[in-house]
Tab-separated table of C-alpha atoms and ligand atoms in Angstrom:
chain	number	residue	atom	x	y	z
A	1	MET	CA	0.479	13.271	-14.462
A	2	SER	CA	2.025	16.312	-12.855
A	3	VAL	CA	1.268	16.419	-9.102
A	4	ALA	CA	1.409	13.297	-6.940
A	5	VAL	CA	0.511	12.765	-3.288
A	6	VAL	CA	2.173	9.794	-1.595
A	7	THR	CA	1.099	8.616	1.865
A	8	GLY	CA	3.577	6.605	3.901
A	9	ALA	CA	6.369	8.424	2.058
A	10	ALA	CA	8.947	8.450	4.886
A	11	GLY	CA	10.535	5.155	3.851
A	12	GLY	CA	10.397	1.973	1.820
A	13	ILE	CA	8.041	1.933	-1.155
A	14	GLY	CA	6.533	5.384	-0.508
A	15	ALA	CA	9.922	7.108	-0.448
A	16	GLY	CA	10.870	5.278	-3.645
A	17	LEU	CA	7.635	6.390	-5.338
A	18	ALA	CA	8.190	10.009	-4.268
A	19	ARG	CA	11.788	10.056	-5.556
A	20	GLU	CA	10.836	8.386	-8.847
A	21	ALA	CA	7.919	10.778	-9.389
A	22	VAL	CA	10.278	13.751	-8.953
A	23	ARG	CA	12.803	12.090	-11.286
A	24	ARG	CA	10.022	11.944	-13.892
A	25	GLY	CA	9.363	15.670	-13.565
A	26	MET	CA	6.345	15.556	-11.251
A	27	LYS	CA	5.751	17.637	-8.171
A	28	VAL	CA	5.200	15.502	-5.089
A	29	VAL	CA	3.507	15.930	-1.741
A	30	LEU	CA	4.974	13.477	0.751
A	31	ALA	CA	2.825	12.500	3.734
A	32	ASP	CA	3.712	10.328	6.720
A	33	ARG	CA	3.094	10.271	10.441
A	34	ASP	CA	6.892	10.094	10.971
A	35	ALA	CA	7.709	13.796	10.463
A	36	ALA	CA	11.465	13.516	11.040
A	37	MET	CA	12.000	10.693	8.538
A	38	LEU	CA	9.657	12.430	6.103
A	39	ASP	CA	11.788	15.585	6.123
A	40	GLN	CA	14.911	13.516	5.491
A	41	VAL	CA	13.319	11.951	2.402
A	42	ALA	CA	11.818	15.210	1.122
A	43	ALA	CA	14.779	17.574	1.657
A	44	PRO	CA	16.995	16.258	-1.191
A	45	LEU	CA	14.023	16.504	-3.589
A	46	GLY	CA	14.065	20.315	-3.377
A	47	GLU	CA	11.345	22.670	-4.572
A	48	ARG	CA	9.366	19.997	-6.392
A	49	ALA	CA	8.587	18.271	-3.079
A	50	LEU	CA	6.452	19.257	-0.121
A	51	ALA	CA	6.496	17.276	3.146
A	52	VAL	CA	3.297	17.333	5.189
A	53	ALA	CA	3.331	15.386	8.469
A	54	THR	CA	0.055	13.454	8.322
A	55	ASP	CA	-1.555	10.624	10.233
A	56	VAL	CA	-3.879	9.042	7.673
A	57	THR	CA	-6.119	7.689	10.434
A	58	ASP	CA	-7.092	11.290	11.293
A	59	PRO	CA	-9.652	12.705	8.810
A	60	ALA	CA	-8.819	16.319	9.762
A	61	ALA	CA	-5.115	15.708	9.110
A	62	VAL	CA	-5.937	14.260	5.690
A	63	GLU	CA	-8.046	17.354	4.877
A	64	SER	CA	-5.058	19.528	5.864
A	65	LEU	CA	-2.841	17.415	3.615
A	66	ALA	CA	-5.142	18.041	0.655
A	67	ASP	CA	-5.347	21.766	1.463
A	68	ALA	CA	-1.544	21.932	1.558
A	69	ALA	CA	-1.237	20.080	-1.760
A	70	TRP	CA	-3.706	22.327	-3.591
A	71	ASP	CA	-2.303	25.500	-1.975
A	72	ARG	CA	1.237	24.678	-3.033
A	73	PHE	CA	0.786	23.011	-6.424
A	74	GLY	CA	-2.783	23.884	-7.518
A	75	SER	CA	-3.863	20.322	-8.415
A	76	VAL	CA	-3.457	16.653	-7.536
A	77	ASP	CA	-3.696	14.136	-10.334
A	78	LEU	CA	-2.007	11.089	-8.835
A	79	LEU	CA	-2.769	9.791	-5.330
A	80	PHE	CA	-0.819	6.885	-3.864
A	81	ASN	CA	-2.628	5.431	-0.847
A	82	ASN	CA	0.504	3.663	0.289
A	83	ALA	CA	0.734	3.980	4.119
A	84	GLY	CA	0.401	0.603	5.798
A	85	VAL	CA	1.310	-1.376	8.913
A	86	LEU	CA	1.887	-5.043	9.677
A	87	VAL	CA	1.906	-7.064	12.907
A	88	THR	CA	2.709	-10.739	13.340
A	89	GLY	CA	1.318	-13.330	15.732
A	90	THR	CA	-1.489	-15.820	15.908
A	91	THR	CA	-4.934	-14.490	15.116
A	92	TRP	CA	-6.173	-14.948	18.677
A	93	GLU	CA	-3.053	-13.587	20.426
A	94	ILE	CA	-2.603	-10.368	18.439
A	95	PRO	CA	-3.949	-7.720	20.838
A	96	LYS	CA	-7.187	-5.929	20.046
A	97	ALA	CA	-5.262	-2.639	19.846
A	98	SER	CA	-3.016	-4.060	17.089
A	99	TRP	CA	-6.028	-5.350	15.154
A	100	GLU	CA	-7.638	-1.916	15.459
A	101	LYS	CA	-4.474	-0.173	14.314
A	102	ALA	CA	-4.276	-2.406	11.234
A	103	TRP	CA	-7.887	-1.545	10.283
A	104	ALA	CA	-7.322	2.137	11.120
A	105	VAL	CA	-4.237	2.566	8.937
A	106	ASN	CA	-4.664	-0.012	6.174
A	107	VAL	CA	-8.406	0.451	5.570
A	108	GLU	CA	-9.678	3.615	7.274
A	109	GLY	CA	-6.516	5.450	6.201
A	110	VAL	CA	-7.343	4.676	2.578
A	111	LEU	CA	-11.008	5.619	3.108
A	112	ASN	CA	-10.069	8.929	4.744
A	113	CYS	CA	-7.984	9.807	1.703
A	114	LEU	CA	-10.775	8.774	-0.669
A	115	ARG	CA	-13.358	10.850	1.256
A	116	THR	CA	-11.071	13.877	1.018
A	117	PHE	CA	-9.472	13.535	-2.412
A	118	VAL	CA	-12.208	12.017	-4.618
A	119	PRO	CA	-14.626	14.980	-4.287
A	120	ARG	CA	-11.788	17.419	-4.982
A	121	MET	CA	-10.610	15.430	-8.002
A	122	LEU	CA	-14.194	15.209	-9.301
A	123	ALA	CA	-14.604	18.958	-8.854
A	124	ALA	CA	-11.348	19.574	-10.740
A	125	GLY	CA	-12.783	17.488	-13.613
A	126	THR	CA	-9.351	16.725	-15.083
A	127	PRO	CA	-7.861	13.243	-15.642
A	128	SER	CA	-6.367	11.759	-12.501
A	129	ARG	CA	-5.527	8.372	-10.972
A	130	ILE	CA	-5.752	6.824	-7.514
A	131	VAL	CA	-3.400	3.928	-6.730
A	132	ASN	CA	-4.376	1.907	-3.658
A	133	THR	CA	-1.652	-0.320	-2.258
A	134	ALA	CA	-2.741	-3.778	-1.174
A	135	SER	CA	-0.203	-6.587	-1.382
A	136	VAL	CA	0.260	-9.997	-2.937
A	137	GLY	CA	-0.963	-10.848	0.581
A	138	GLY	CA	-4.286	-9.222	-0.347
A	139	PHE	CA	-4.879	-12.185	-2.657
A	140	LEU	CA	-2.983	-14.919	-0.812
A	141	PRO	CA	-3.697	-14.926	2.931
A	142	SER	CA	-0.878	-15.832	5.288
A	143	PRO	CA	-0.888	-17.416	8.729
A	144	MET	CA	0.735	-15.343	11.512
A	145	MET	CA	-0.254	-11.984	10.044
A	146	SER	CA	-4.013	-12.157	9.728
A	147	PRO	CA	-4.695	-8.445	10.414
A	148	TYR	CA	-2.521	-7.730	7.378
A	149	SER	CA	-4.174	-10.383	5.202
A	150	ALA	CA	-7.672	-9.289	6.234
A	151	THR	CA	-7.073	-5.568	5.730
A	152	LYS	CA	-5.282	-6.054	2.403
A	153	PHE	CA	-8.141	-8.266	1.149
A	154	ALA	CA	-10.393	-5.354	2.157
A	155	VAL	CA	-8.277	-2.926	0.115
A	156	VAL	CA	-8.485	-5.204	-2.939
A	157	ALA	CA	-12.287	-5.311	-2.596
A	158	LEU	CA	-12.956	-1.648	-1.845
A	159	THR	CA	-10.662	-0.587	-4.684
A	160	GLU	CA	-12.687	-2.594	-7.204
A	161	SER	CA	-15.913	-1.111	-5.806
A	162	LEU	CA	-14.435	2.385	-6.108
A	163	HIS	CA	-13.367	1.696	-9.692
A	164	GLY	CA	-16.862	0.453	-10.592
A	165	GLU	CA	-18.488	3.551	-9.101
A	166	LEU	CA	-16.203	6.007	-10.902
A	167	GLN	CA	-16.535	4.064	-14.150
A	168	ALA	CA	-20.351	4.134	-13.885
A	169	MET	CA	-20.185	7.923	-13.492
A	170	ASP	CA	-17.808	8.313	-16.460
A	171	ALA	CA	-15.596	10.177	-13.988
A	172	PRO	CA	-12.143	11.220	-15.188
A	173	ILE	CA	-10.590	9.476	-12.161
A	174	ALA	CA	-8.909	6.166	-12.999
A	175	VAL	CA	-8.085	3.603	-10.331
A	176	SER	CA	-5.262	1.091	-9.867
A	177	LEU	CA	-4.684	-1.688	-7.379
A	178	LEU	CA	-0.996	-2.105	-6.514
A	179	ALA	CA	0.059	-5.484	-5.142
A	180	PRO	CA	3.761	-5.440	-4.244
A	181	GLY	CA	5.720	-8.611	-3.631
A	182	PRO	CA	8.796	-8.395	-1.385
A	183	VAL	CA	10.338	-4.929	-1.102
A	184	LYS	CA	13.034	-4.023	1.438
A	185	SER	CA	11.409	-1.662	3.943
A	186	GLY	CA	10.471	-1.163	7.563
A	187	ILE	CA	7.164	-3.046	7.241
A	188	PHE	CA	8.263	-5.803	9.693
A	189	ARG	CA	9.545	-3.280	12.272
A	190	GLU	CA	7.184	-4.365	15.081
A	191	THR	CA	8.784	-6.784	17.550
A	192	PRO	CA	7.026	-10.151	17.164
A	193	PRO	CA	5.500	-12.044	20.073
A	194	GLU	CA	7.286	-15.270	21.079
A	195	SER	CA	4.894	-17.373	18.973
A	196	ALA	CA	5.766	-15.474	15.781
A	197	ARG	CA	9.571	-15.169	16.143
A	198	GLY	CA	10.360	-17.932	13.628
A	199	PHE	CA	7.853	-16.626	11.113
A	200	HIS	CA	9.058	-13.044	11.577
A	201	SER	CA	12.697	-13.960	10.997
A	202	THR	CA	11.776	-16.077	7.931
A	203	MET	CA	9.884	-13.121	6.482
A	204	THR	CA	12.536	-10.487	7.225
A	205	GLY	CA	15.210	-12.823	5.793
A	206	MET	CA	13.088	-13.329	2.659
A	207	LEU	CA	12.701	-9.549	2.199
A	208	GLU	CA	16.447	-9.041	2.590
A	209	GLU	CA	17.262	-11.853	0.156
A	210	ASN	CA	14.551	-11.434	-2.504
A	211	GLY	CA	13.212	-7.936	-1.969
A	212	LEU	CA	13.658	-5.098	-4.418
A	213	THR	CA	14.641	-1.748	-2.946
A	214	GLY	CA	12.003	0.993	-2.957
A	215	ASP	CA	14.008	2.746	-5.691
A	216	GLU	CA	14.072	-0.408	-7.864
A	217	PHE	CA	10.370	-1.023	-7.291
A	218	ALA	CA	9.023	2.493	-7.911
A	219	PRO	CA	9.876	2.766	-11.651
A	220	LEU	CA	7.937	-0.460	-12.287
A	221	VAL	CA	4.900	1.133	-10.623
A	222	LEU	CA	5.177	4.454	-12.453
A	223	ASP	CA	5.634	2.648	-15.771
A	224	ALA	CA	2.385	0.741	-15.105
A	225	VAL	CA	0.665	4.014	-14.153
A	226	ALA	CA	1.862	5.526	-17.447
A	227	ARG	CA	0.361	2.522	-19.278
A	228	GLY	CA	-2.938	3.099	-17.434
A	229	GLU	CA	-3.052	-0.358	-15.809
A	230	TYR	CA	-5.660	-1.269	-13.198
A	231	TRP	CA	-3.798	-4.316	-11.821
A	232	ILE	CA	-0.255	-3.229	-10.940
A	233	ILE	CA	1.561	-6.397	-9.945
A	234	PRO	CA	5.225	-5.607	-10.608
A	235	GLN	CA	6.642	-8.939	-9.358
A	236	PRO	CA	4.454	-11.537	-11.144
A	237	MET	CA	6.795	-14.341	-10.092
A	238	THR	CA	5.571	-13.861	-6.512
A	239	PHE	CA	1.896	-13.766	-7.529
A	240	ASP	CA	0.879	-15.736	-10.610
A	241	ASP	CA	1.510	-19.349	-9.522
A	242	GLY	CA	0.199	-18.796	-5.990
A	243	PHE	CA	-2.926	-17.045	-7.208
A	244	ALA	CA	-3.655	-19.741	-9.797
A	245	ALA	CA	-3.076	-22.459	-7.179
A	246	ARG	CA	-5.366	-20.751	-4.652
A	247	ASN	CA	-8.147	-20.350	-7.211
A	248	ALA	CA	-7.757	-24.004	-8.239
A	249	GLN	CA	-7.860	-25.089	-4.562
A	250	ILE	CA	-11.059	-23.177	-3.912
A	251	THR	CA	-12.659	-24.432	-7.128
A	252	ALA	CA	-11.770	-27.998	-6.085
A	253	ARG	CA	-12.859	-27.320	-2.460
A	254	GLN	CA	-9.396	-28.350	-1.234
A	255	THR	CA	-8.287	-27.447	2.276
A	256	PRO	CA	-5.532	-24.751	2.214
A	257	GLN	CA	-1.960	-25.942	2.940
A	258	PHE	CA	0.768	-23.589	4.193
A	259	GLN	CA	4.318	-24.617	3.380
A	260	LEU	CA	5.994	-21.713	5.161
A	261	LEU	CA	4.848	-22.732	8.642
A	262	ARG	CA	5.846	-26.356	8.160
A	263	ASP	CA	9.387	-25.417	7.120
A	264	GLU	CA	10.160	-23.397	10.253
B	301	NAD	N1	7.591	-4.168	1.714
B	301	NAD	C1	6.881	-5.152	1.202
B	301	NAD	O1	7.402	-6.235	0.957
B	301	NAD	C2	5.420	-4.945	0.897
B	301	NAD	C3	4.742	-5.970	0.221
B	301	NAD	C4	3.408	-5.789	-0.075
B	301	NAD	C5	2.756	-4.621	0.255
B	301	NAD	N2	3.438	-3.639	0.923
B	301	NAD	C6	2.703	-2.423	1.257
B	301	NAD	O2	3.388	-1.306	0.762
B	301	NAD	C7	3.062	-0.149	1.546
B	301	NAD	C8	4.342	0.551	1.957
B	301	NAD	O3	5.001	-0.265	2.904
B	301	NAD	P1	6.577	-0.399	3.016
B	301	NAD	O4	6.898	-1.800	2.722
B	301	NAD	O5	7.268	0.678	2.295
B	301	NAD	O6	6.728	-0.257	4.606
B	301	NAD	P2	7.311	0.919	5.514
B	301	NAD	O7	6.914	0.542	6.897
B	301	NAD	O8	8.733	1.130	5.221
B	301	NAD	O9	6.495	2.178	5.019
B	301	NAD	C9	5.179	2.448	5.451
B	301	NAD	C10	5.113	3.906	5.857
B	301	NAD	O10	3.771	4.171	6.300
B	301	NAD	C11	3.869	5.070	7.386
B	301	NAD	N3	2.654	5.020	8.203
B	301	NAD	C12	2.237	4.044	9.037
B	301	NAD	N4	1.110	4.422	9.662
B	301	NAD	C13	0.800	5.658	9.189
B	301	NAD	C14	-0.241	6.560	9.447
B	301	NAD	N5	-1.206	6.291	10.352
B	301	NAD	N6	-0.271	7.743	8.765
B	301	NAD	C15	0.704	8.042	7.877
B	301	NAD	N7	1.735	7.223	7.610
B	301	NAD	C16	1.774	6.045	8.247
B	301	NAD	C17	5.096	4.609	8.157
B	301	NAD	O11	5.585	5.623	9.022
B	301	NAD	C18	6.049	4.245	7.030
B	301	NAD	O12	6.877	5.333	6.670
B	301	NAD	C19	2.226	-0.658	2.712
B	301	NAD	O13	0.855	-0.446	2.460
B	301	NAD	C20	2.549	-2.136	2.735
B	301	NAD	O14	1.523	-2.881	3.316
B	301	NAD	C21	4.744	-3.777	1.245
């Protein structure tokens, strides 16, 4: 892999991925709607990095991002659909605008990038990979953040559909689903409503205590990319038991139980 595009690259996981890709000798196009933070991340990376302020919910902006990437580096063979947002609150209290933003960024943002990049990668005809970021939460739904759970489940599903389509075409584009566990980042930056304060502080405390930094997390992802893995789940200790338990619960038709809420 020689040229990577990373959306949501202004902080957290995306910034870590961009830095690690450059460390491994790749050229990187960093995209984020936060132009100022993006420039701060990109500047130390020098000539191998290009920052392109991009709102992934805007199809025209995503087209401009792709134009900029091909103009500067001549190809794109690794696309990280990483930009994402999270809000907390009860399902019925989270405002419609916040629900719409979650769909717009977490799902439509990924689709906009696929609509723009897949045809260009197919036309290039050279081996490439698309890594869509869901979450462990895309397999294990959580109370108090249902827009996140719902949109990340959607990313898990659409990514498998995408993979099946490209595989059926014998396309040279490989696909990966990335499901991070806790990583220190700005993902919980939105102020919670009163009803979600306890949950929000439990979650931010858990990220601080157990989270990897973006720079610790990124090498695990790029190693999995180098191995050609579809399922990139770098923190299995946060996934395997919960996923097995959920599957067993559904198989046994057991009602879901949520420990986290009871402990608050
Ligand atoms: N941090 C975690 O514990 C964790 C766990 C599982 C999954 N994830 C996922 O990892 C990805 C990266 O998140 P992070 O934890 O680094 O959080 P973060 O908030 O630090 O980074 C997300 C970045 O996306 C950008 N962004 C948001 N909306 C955008 C838009 N419309 N267009 C372009 N950029 C936009 C933000 O400006 C931000 O820089 C997200 O998809 C998130 O859901 C994170």
